[in-house]
């Protein structure tokens, strides 16, 4: 399994390792005896038990069989797959194209009632225009995706927007002022995007905060993250997509969101920054 900076992933791996170790102990086997039954070296058993090595599904089947615990195989394999799903490299997530990657998060968005977003690079997907989305996804496709299904991926995002902006969801959006001025697309398309942001921010179920450029800020910019109710956080890293479910770690992001929100301006002051970005486009 790829390494990641998340304690959620580390703790989940340790929990799986403890379950496998307990099975060995319940079977009355030493690590060496288990290794002999499994047909591999003692060092492999040690690394799996210490969570230094993630067991494959084949390893789990062999381990459980050696312990006489075949009934535990389905549950442990499910647990291992859950750990794997916490961190996914972009090349794996997007191996079949960008449309599949967009579709993979649709259910999560639809079941969430409060979505909070901190954006330091590009505007959040739920407020993007078609042209802005196309520019963002085209850039990603050129950089790392062999399949060109950008048009289909854009349509998936546009379809999701209709559901998200129906009024059944609430949004807390924090955007760095830099994002309003970043040249993601041509000036005309960017002007349309900023108009769209103004329109969406006026809706009763959307709270928009803009963190102004300039010195004197009390917290540095962070990686872009999306909070889904109080149950999950998605972080967009350079290398991949990170799902955080550990309550203590979610609390860290909740605190970060609130700290960043304290530096943001809202209402008329936020709209003034959007208008300033619009004026700068000429």
Short mmCIF file of C-alpha atoms in Angstrom, two decimals:
data_model
loop_
_atom_site.label_atom_id
_atom_site.label_comp_id
_atom_site.label_asym_id
_atom_site.label_seq_id
_atom_site.Cartn_x
_atom_site.Cartn_y
_atom_site.Cartn_z
CA UNK A 1 0.00 0.00 0.00
CA UNK A 2 1.35 3.50 -0.82
CA UNK A 3 2.56 5.56 2.09
CA UNK A 4 0.58 8.63 3.05
CA UNK A 5 0.79 11.39 5.68
CA UNK A 6 -2.53 10.42 7.24
CA UNK A 7 -2.78 8.91 10.72
CA UNK A 8 -6.14 7.47 9.60
CA UNK A 9 -4.33 5.17 7.18
CA UNK A 10 -1.64 4.27 9.71
CA UNK A 11 -4.15 3.43 12.43
CA UNK A 12 -6.27 1.34 10.07
CA UNK A 13 -3.22 -0.63 8.99
CA UNK A 14 -2.26 -1.22 12.64
CA UNK A 15 -5.79 -2.38 13.47
CA UNK A 16 -5.71 -4.94 10.66
CA UNK A 17 -2.27 -6.13 11.80
CA UNK A 18 -3.54 -6.56 15.37
CA UNK A 19 -6.45 -8.69 14.18
CA UNK A 20 -4.12 -10.98 12.27
CA UNK A 21 -1.78 -11.23 15.26
CA UNK A 22 -4.71 -12.10 17.53
CA UNK A 23 -5.75 -14.88 15.16
CA UNK A 24 -2.26 -16.37 15.40
CA UNK A 25 -2.32 -16.19 19.19
CA UNK A 26 -5.82 -17.67 19.38
CA UNK A 27 -4.58 -20.58 17.28
CA UNK A 28 -1.73 -21.17 19.75
CA UNK A 29 0.94 -20.55 17.14
CA UNK A 30 4.25 -18.75 17.42
CA UNK A 31 5.32 -16.45 14.66
CA UNK A 32 7.79 -19.06 13.44
CA UNK A 33 5.16 -21.83 13.42
CA UNK A 34 2.75 -19.65 11.46
CA UNK A 35 5.47 -18.79 8.97
CA UNK A 36 6.19 -22.48 8.36
CA UNK A 37 2.50 -23.23 7.82
CA UNK A 38 2.19 -20.29 5.43
CA UNK A 39 5.32 -21.25 3.52
CA UNK A 40 7.10 -17.92 3.85
CA UNK A 41 9.90 -16.45 5.94
CA UNK A 42 9.54 -15.37 9.55
CA UNK A 43 10.48 -11.82 8.60
CA UNK A 44 7.34 -11.52 6.46
CA UNK A 45 5.15 -12.58 9.38
CA UNK A 46 6.91 -10.06 11.61
CA UNK A 47 6.45 -7.20 9.11
CA UNK A 48 2.74 -7.99 8.64
CA UNK A 49 2.14 -8.14 12.41
CA UNK A 50 3.93 -4.83 12.98
CA UNK A 51 2.00 -3.17 10.10
CA UNK A 52 5.26 -2.53 8.26
CA UNK A 53 3.92 -4.56 5.34
CA UNK A 54 0.35 -4.52 4.08
CA UNK A 55 -0.88 -8.10 3.55
CA UNK A 56 -2.26 -9.00 0.14
CA UNK A 57 -5.62 -10.75 -0.11
CA UNK A 58 -3.71 -13.97 -0.82
CA UNK A 59 -1.65 -13.42 2.35
CA UNK A 60 -4.83 -13.00 4.39
CA UNK A 61 -6.33 -16.20 3.01
CA UNK A 62 -3.14 -18.15 3.72
CA UNK A 63 -2.81 -16.66 7.23
CA UNK A 64 -6.40 -17.44 8.20
CA UNK A 65 -6.19 -20.97 6.81
CA UNK A 66 -3.00 -21.61 8.81
CA UNK A 67 -4.85 -20.45 11.94
CA UNK A 68 -7.96 -22.51 11.24
CA UNK A 69 -9.97 -19.30 10.94
CA UNK A 70 -11.27 -19.52 7.40
CA UNK A 71 -14.55 -17.90 8.53
CA UNK A 72 -12.61 -14.66 9.14
CA UNK A 73 -11.33 -14.37 5.56
CA UNK A 74 -14.19 -12.33 4.04
CA UNK A 75 -14.25 -9.80 6.88
CA UNK A 76 -10.47 -9.33 6.94
CA UNK A 77 -10.27 -8.93 3.18
CA UNK A 78 -13.03 -6.32 3.38
CA UNK A 79 -11.05 -4.50 6.08
CA UNK A 80 -7.89 -4.59 3.96
CA UNK A 81 -9.77 -3.17 0.98
CA UNK A 82 -11.11 -0.37 3.18
CA UNK A 83 -7.57 0.54 4.21
CA UNK A 84 -6.47 0.56 0.57
CA UNK A 85 -9.33 2.90 -0.34
CA UNK A 86 -8.18 5.56 2.14
CA UNK A 87 -5.29 6.63 -0.08
CA UNK A 88 -5.40 6.31 -3.85
CA UNK A 89 -2.72 7.52 -6.22
CA UNK A 90 -4.05 9.70 -9.00
CA UNK A 91 -2.65 7.32 -11.62
CA UNK A 92 -4.70 4.51 -10.13
CA UNK A 93 -7.86 6.55 -9.60
CA UNK A 94 -7.69 7.99 -13.12
CA UNK A 95 -6.36 4.95 -14.97
CA UNK A 96 -9.66 4.55 -16.85
CA UNK A 97 -10.11 8.27 -17.45
CA UNK A 98 -11.43 11.30 -15.63
CA UNK A 99 -15.10 10.42 -16.02
CA UNK A 100 -14.75 7.38 -13.76
CA UNK A 101 -12.91 9.48 -11.17
CA UNK A 102 -15.74 12.03 -11.19
CA UNK A 103 -18.42 9.35 -10.89
CA UNK A 104 -16.61 7.67 -7.98
CA UNK A 105 -17.47 10.52 -5.57
CA UNK A 106 -21.05 11.22 -6.69
CA UNK A 107 -22.70 9.09 -3.98
CA UNK A 108 -20.59 10.74 -1.26
CA UNK A 109 -21.68 14.21 -2.34
CA UNK A 110 -25.31 13.24 -2.63
CA UNK A 111 -25.59 11.76 0.89
CA UNK A 112 -23.78 14.67 2.55
CA UNK A 113 -25.86 17.51 3.92
CA UNK A 114 -23.09 19.96 4.90
CA UNK A 115 -20.12 20.27 2.56
CA UNK A 116 -17.26 22.53 3.62
CA UNK A 117 -14.43 23.31 1.22
CA UNK A 118 -11.12 25.12 1.51
CA UNK A 119 -9.71 26.03 -1.91
CA UNK A 120 -6.23 27.46 -2.41
CA UNK A 121 -5.62 26.48 -6.05
CA UNK A 122 -8.86 26.28 -8.05
CA UNK A 123 -12.50 27.02 -7.34
CA UNK A 124 -14.56 24.18 -5.84
CA UNK A 125 -16.25 21.97 -8.41
CA UNK A 126 -19.79 22.74 -7.26
CA UNK A 127 -19.46 26.40 -8.30
CA UNK A 128 -17.51 25.93 -11.52
CA UNK A 129 -18.84 26.83 -14.95
CA UNK A 130 -18.59 24.29 -17.76
CA UNK A 131 -15.73 26.21 -19.40
CA UNK A 132 -13.76 26.52 -16.15
CA UNK A 133 -14.23 22.81 -15.39
CA UNK A 134 -13.13 21.90 -18.89
CA UNK A 135 -9.96 23.98 -18.51
CA UNK A 136 -9.12 22.39 -15.12
CA UNK A 137 -9.76 18.82 -16.26
CA UNK A 138 -7.99 19.33 -19.57
CA UNK A 139 -4.90 20.46 -17.68
CA UNK A 140 -5.05 17.32 -15.51
CA UNK A 141 -5.59 15.08 -18.53
CA UNK A 142 -2.59 16.51 -20.37
CA UNK A 143 -0.39 16.11 -17.31
CA UNK A 144 -1.17 12.59 -16.14
CA UNK A 145 -4.09 10.80 -17.84
CA UNK A 146 -3.71 8.80 -21.03
CA UNK A 147 -7.45 8.50 -21.72
CA UNK A 148 -9.11 11.61 -23.16
CA UNK A 149 -12.66 11.66 -21.84
CA UNK A 150 -12.62 15.25 -20.61
CA UNK A 151 -15.96 16.13 -22.23
CA UNK A 152 -17.69 13.20 -20.49
CA UNK A 153 -16.04 14.05 -17.16
CA UNK A 154 -17.19 17.66 -17.45
CA UNK A 155 -20.77 16.51 -18.03
CA UNK A 156 -20.66 14.29 -14.92
CA UNK A 157 -19.62 17.30 -12.83
CA UNK A 158 -22.30 19.51 -14.38
CA UNK A 159 -24.98 16.87 -13.68
CA UNK A 160 -23.79 16.60 -10.07
CA UNK A 161 -24.07 20.36 -9.65
CA UNK A 162 -27.79 20.25 -10.41
CA UNK A 163 -28.33 17.96 -7.45
CA UNK A 164 -25.95 19.78 -5.12
CA UNK A 165 -27.47 23.20 -5.78
CA UNK A 166 -31.07 22.05 -5.44
CA UNK A 167 -31.29 23.39 -1.88
CA UNK A 168 -31.03 20.05 -0.08
CA UNK A 169 -27.36 20.65 0.78
CA UNK A 170 -25.55 23.41 2.64
CA UNK A 171 -22.12 24.73 1.74
CA UNK A 172 -19.34 26.52 3.56
CA UNK A 173 -16.80 27.68 1.00
CA UNK A 174 -13.44 29.26 1.87
CA UNK A 175 -11.45 30.52 -1.09
CA UNK A 176 -8.04 32.17 -1.20
CA UNK A 177 -8.18 35.45 -3.15
CA UNK A 178 -5.40 34.09 -5.37
CA UNK A 179 -7.91 31.58 -6.78
CA UNK A 180 -10.09 34.45 -8.03
CA UNK A 181 -7.16 35.80 -10.02
CA UNK A 182 -5.47 32.60 -11.21
CA UNK A 183 -5.39 32.32 -15.01
CA UNK A 184 -7.10 28.94 -15.22
CA UNK A 185 -8.89 29.78 -18.46
CA UNK A 186 -9.14 32.67 -20.93
CA UNK A 187 -10.33 36.09 -19.64
CA UNK A 188 -13.85 35.79 -21.06
CA UNK A 189 -14.40 32.36 -19.52
CA UNK A 190 -12.88 33.55 -16.24
CA UNK A 191 -15.24 36.53 -16.17
CA UNK A 192 -18.19 34.18 -16.64
CA UNK A 193 -16.82 32.03 -13.81
CA UNK A 194 -16.56 34.94 -11.41
CA UNK A 195 -20.11 36.02 -12.31
CA UNK A 196 -21.21 32.47 -11.55
CA UNK A 197 -19.47 32.59 -8.17
CA UNK A 198 -21.27 35.83 -7.34
CA UNK A 199 -24.60 34.27 -8.25
CA UNK A 200 -24.08 31.08 -6.27
CA UNK A 201 -22.80 32.94 -3.21
CA UNK A 202 -26.11 34.81 -2.99
CA UNK A 203 -28.06 31.62 -2.35
CA UNK A 204 -29.31 31.09 1.18
CA UNK A 205 -27.66 27.69 1.58
CA UNK A 206 -24.18 28.88 0.56
CA UNK A 207 -21.72 30.67 2.85
CA UNK A 208 -18.75 32.13 0.99
CA UNK A 209 -15.59 33.46 2.59
CA UNK A 210 -12.62 34.88 0.71
CA UNK A 211 -9.21 35.08 2.38
CA UNK A 212 -7.56 38.29 1.14
CA UNK A 213 -4.07 38.49 -0.29
CA UNK A 214 -1.51 40.38 1.72
CA UNK A 215 0.69 40.23 4.75
CA UNK A 216 -0.36 39.73 8.32
CA UNK A 217 -2.28 36.47 8.01
CA UNK A 218 -2.21 34.28 11.09
CA UNK A 219 -2.37 30.91 9.28
CA UNK A 220 -0.54 29.76 6.18
CA UNK A 221 -2.43 28.34 3.18
CA UNK A 222 -3.13 24.61 3.37
CA UNK A 223 -3.77 21.86 0.88
CA UNK A 224 -7.24 21.89 -0.69
CA UNK A 225 -9.68 19.83 1.37
CA UNK A 226 -13.36 18.92 1.33
CA UNK A 227 -15.29 18.09 4.52
CA UNK A 228 -18.38 15.89 4.24
CA UNK A 229 -20.56 16.46 7.32
CA UNK A 230 -18.41 15.41 10.29
CA UNK A 231 -17.65 11.94 8.98
CA UNK A 232 -15.07 12.27 6.22
CA UNK A 233 -12.48 14.63 4.79
CA UNK A 234 -11.04 14.38 1.28
CA UNK A 235 -7.63 15.94 0.70
CA UNK A 236 -6.24 16.52 -2.77
CA UNK A 237 -2.51 15.87 -2.58
CA UNK A 238 -0.01 16.19 -5.40
CA UNK A 239 0.38 12.42 -5.53
CA UNK A 240 -3.13 11.23 -4.82
CA UNK A 241 -6.53 11.41 -3.14
CA UNK A 242 -6.67 10.95 0.62
CA UNK A 243 -9.79 9.94 2.56
CA UNK A 244 -9.71 10.77 6.26
CA UNK A 245 -12.16 9.10 8.63
CA UNK A 246 -10.29 9.16 11.95
CA UNK A 247 -12.35 11.38 14.32
CA UNK A 248 -9.29 13.07 15.85
CA UNK A 249 -7.92 13.89 12.41
CA UNK A 250 -11.29 15.18 11.19
CA UNK A 251 -11.26 17.43 14.25
CA UNK A 252 -7.89 18.80 13.09
CA UNK A 253 -9.41 19.80 9.75
CA UNK A 254 -12.46 21.25 11.46
CA UNK A 255 -10.15 23.41 13.55
CA UNK A 256 -8.14 24.40 10.46
CA UNK A 257 -11.32 25.35 8.61
CA UNK A 258 -12.49 27.52 11.48
CA UNK A 259 -9.08 29.19 11.81
CA UNK A 260 -8.99 29.97 8.08
CA UNK A 261 -12.58 31.20 8.21
CA UNK A 262 -11.50 33.68 10.86
CA UNK A 263 -9.18 35.33 8.34
CA UNK A 264 -11.79 35.45 5.57
CA UNK A 265 -14.14 38.26 4.64
CA UNK A 266 -17.79 37.51 3.92
CA UNK A 267 -20.83 39.17 2.43
CA UNK A 268 -20.25 42.53 0.75
CA UNK A 269 -16.49 42.44 1.42
CA UNK A 270 -16.16 39.03 -0.25
CA UNK A 271 -18.19 40.24 -3.23
CA UNK A 272 -15.94 43.29 -3.47
CA UNK A 273 -12.91 41.04 -3.88
CA UNK A 274 -14.69 39.08 -6.62
CA UNK A 275 -15.58 42.33 -8.39
CA UNK A 276 -11.98 43.49 -8.08
CA UNK A 277 -10.81 40.28 -9.74
CA UNK A 278 -13.38 40.85 -12.47
CA UNK A 279 -12.16 44.40 -13.06
CA UNK A 280 -8.57 43.13 -13.32
CA UNK A 281 -9.59 41.00 -16.32
CA UNK A 282 -10.21 44.20 -18.26
#
